[in-house]
XYZ file of C-alpha atoms in Angstrom:
151
model
C 45.052 -85.242 -143.756
C 45.083 -82.020 -141.640
C 47.967 -80.333 -140.093
C 48.600 -81.585 -136.665
C 48.801 -78.158 -135.279
C 45.291 -77.406 -136.752
C 44.049 -80.634 -135.308
C 45.348 -79.748 -131.780
C 43.773 -76.232 -132.040
C 40.415 -77.790 -132.955
C 40.666 -80.227 -130.099
C 41.474 -77.366 -127.714
C 38.409 -75.454 -128.991
C 36.174 -78.486 -128.651
C 37.286 -78.850 -125.038
C 36.535 -75.232 -124.294
C 33.183 -75.316 -125.915
C 31.970 -78.396 -124.182
C 33.402 -77.438 -120.766
C 31.875 -74.078 -120.963
C 28.316 -75.053 -122.129
C 27.752 -78.502 -120.732
C 25.390 -77.295 -118.007
C 23.381 -75.173 -120.508
C 23.155 -78.093 -123.093
C 22.354 -80.869 -120.510
C 19.819 -79.623 -117.968
C 19.583 -82.869 -116.083
C 19.796 -82.565 -112.326
C 21.226 -85.940 -112.003
C 24.340 -84.960 -114.113
C 27.293 -84.895 -111.647
C 30.226 -82.493 -111.441
C 31.763 -83.316 -114.775
C 35.263 -82.012 -115.968
C 36.461 -82.205 -119.455
C 39.989 -83.299 -119.010
C 41.298 -83.719 -122.701
C 40.182 -83.909 -126.322
C 41.927 -85.723 -129.032
C 40.926 -85.291 -132.669
C 41.989 -87.696 -135.557
C 44.235 -86.376 -138.305
C 41.369 -86.127 -140.732
C 39.262 -84.075 -138.181
C 36.419 -86.631 -138.510
C 36.338 -88.030 -134.924
C 37.059 -86.513 -131.608
C 37.546 -88.403 -128.323
C 36.367 -86.476 -125.305
C 37.874 -87.455 -122.023
C 36.037 -86.587 -118.760
C 35.971 -87.104 -115.163
C 33.072 -87.186 -112.636
C 33.443 -86.134 -108.968
C 31.527 -88.531 -106.772
C 30.991 -92.285 -106.223
C 30.498 -95.123 -108.756
C 26.647 -94.723 -108.953
C 27.143 -90.903 -109.632
C 29.810 -91.706 -112.354
C 27.576 -94.351 -113.956
C 24.514 -92.066 -113.993
C 26.590 -89.126 -115.435
C 28.034 -91.385 -118.031
C 24.601 -92.534 -119.180
C 23.317 -88.858 -119.376
C 26.340 -87.747 -121.380
C 25.936 -90.624 -123.823
C 22.158 -89.677 -124.224
C 22.977 -86.070 -124.973
C 26.009 -86.801 -127.353
C 24.012 -85.488 -130.314
C 23.275 -82.259 -128.605
C 26.865 -81.774 -127.655
C 27.936 -82.435 -131.354
C 25.435 -79.875 -132.566
C 26.959 -77.334 -130.054
C 30.455 -78.029 -131.235
C 29.376 -77.674 -134.894
C 27.807 -74.303 -134.247
C 30.993 -72.985 -132.453
C 33.711 -74.584 -134.555
C 32.598 -73.232 -138.012
C 34.315 -75.924 -140.085
C 32.760 -77.889 -142.993
C 32.391 -81.201 -141.162
C 31.677 -81.564 -137.470
C 33.585 -84.426 -135.972
C 31.713 -87.275 -134.172
C 32.229 -87.290 -130.432
C 33.142 -90.252 -128.448
C 32.755 -89.615 -124.716
C 35.314 -91.620 -122.586
C 35.653 -91.628 -118.916
C 39.245 -90.627 -117.915
C 41.059 -93.075 -115.842
C 43.379 -90.313 -114.483
C 41.838 -90.170 -111.092
C 42.207 -93.882 -110.475
C 45.722 -93.909 -111.782
C 46.560 -91.007 -109.522
C 45.116 -92.801 -106.647
C 47.197 -95.842 -107.413
C 50.333 -93.680 -107.603
C 49.504 -92.145 -104.297
C 49.172 -95.585 -102.678
C 52.542 -96.579 -104.166
C 54.154 -93.511 -102.904
C 52.691 -94.041 -99.472
C 53.891 -97.586 -99.382
C 57.582 -96.515 -100.506
C 57.473 -93.869 -97.747
C 56.555 -96.257 -95.170
C 59.164 -98.688 -96.192
C 61.834 -95.840 -96.250
C 60.873 -95.020 -92.708
C 61.221 -98.707 -91.535
C 64.751 -98.705 -93.000
C 65.580 -95.405 -91.378
C 64.370 -96.785 -87.906
C 66.417 -100.005 -88.513
C 69.613 -97.957 -89.474
C 69.233 -95.580 -86.566
C 70.459 -98.109 -84.040
C 72.868 -99.915 -86.312
C 76.652 -100.020 -85.961
C 79.096 -100.526 -88.691
C 80.639 -103.992 -89.058
C 84.300 -104.411 -88.106
C 86.382 -101.641 -86.761
C 85.221 -98.025 -86.524
C 88.322 -96.860 -88.620
C 89.320 -99.592 -91.092
C 92.275 -97.709 -92.493
C 95.847 -98.545 -91.678
C 97.878 -96.072 -89.577
C 101.647 -95.841 -89.326
C 103.115 -97.213 -86.196
C 104.653 -94.990 -83.580
C 108.045 -93.511 -84.709
C 107.566 -94.511 -88.453
C 107.277 -92.027 -91.252
C 104.029 -91.711 -93.103
C 105.711 -92.766 -96.457
C 107.438 -95.861 -94.929
C 110.769 -94.829 -96.174
C 109.981 -95.129 -99.920
C 111.529 -91.634 -100.516
C 114.724 -92.474 -98.721
C 117.532 -93.439 -101.126
């Protein structure tokens, strides 16, 4: 098993190599705007999971995914040339769910903000229940301490 720091360095290097050379390796005009978001390498350095996002609609994402899968061998060869290690890890290309998750969180935050605005509007015209000043006050002519100190 490799050192975790070494595995992280190799993952970072794979990310840089693929991101920088993706357009040169895959010369397909149907490939969308692909961003490599993360790479994770197993502890034995035999397998790398490459996470990516595609800017565009569902059809563009589907087509780009098919193109990336078809050129996975070329990408692995590229990585092997640039890494310079004995064994080149196999590549698994995985669409990253980060944009969908971020969109869902944005929707939840928008909903919470709207609810907060509704509560603020309801509280704007509200008056406290009971008296305005609920604390007891000494009657006229009485001392504040009610004679507790007088002996």
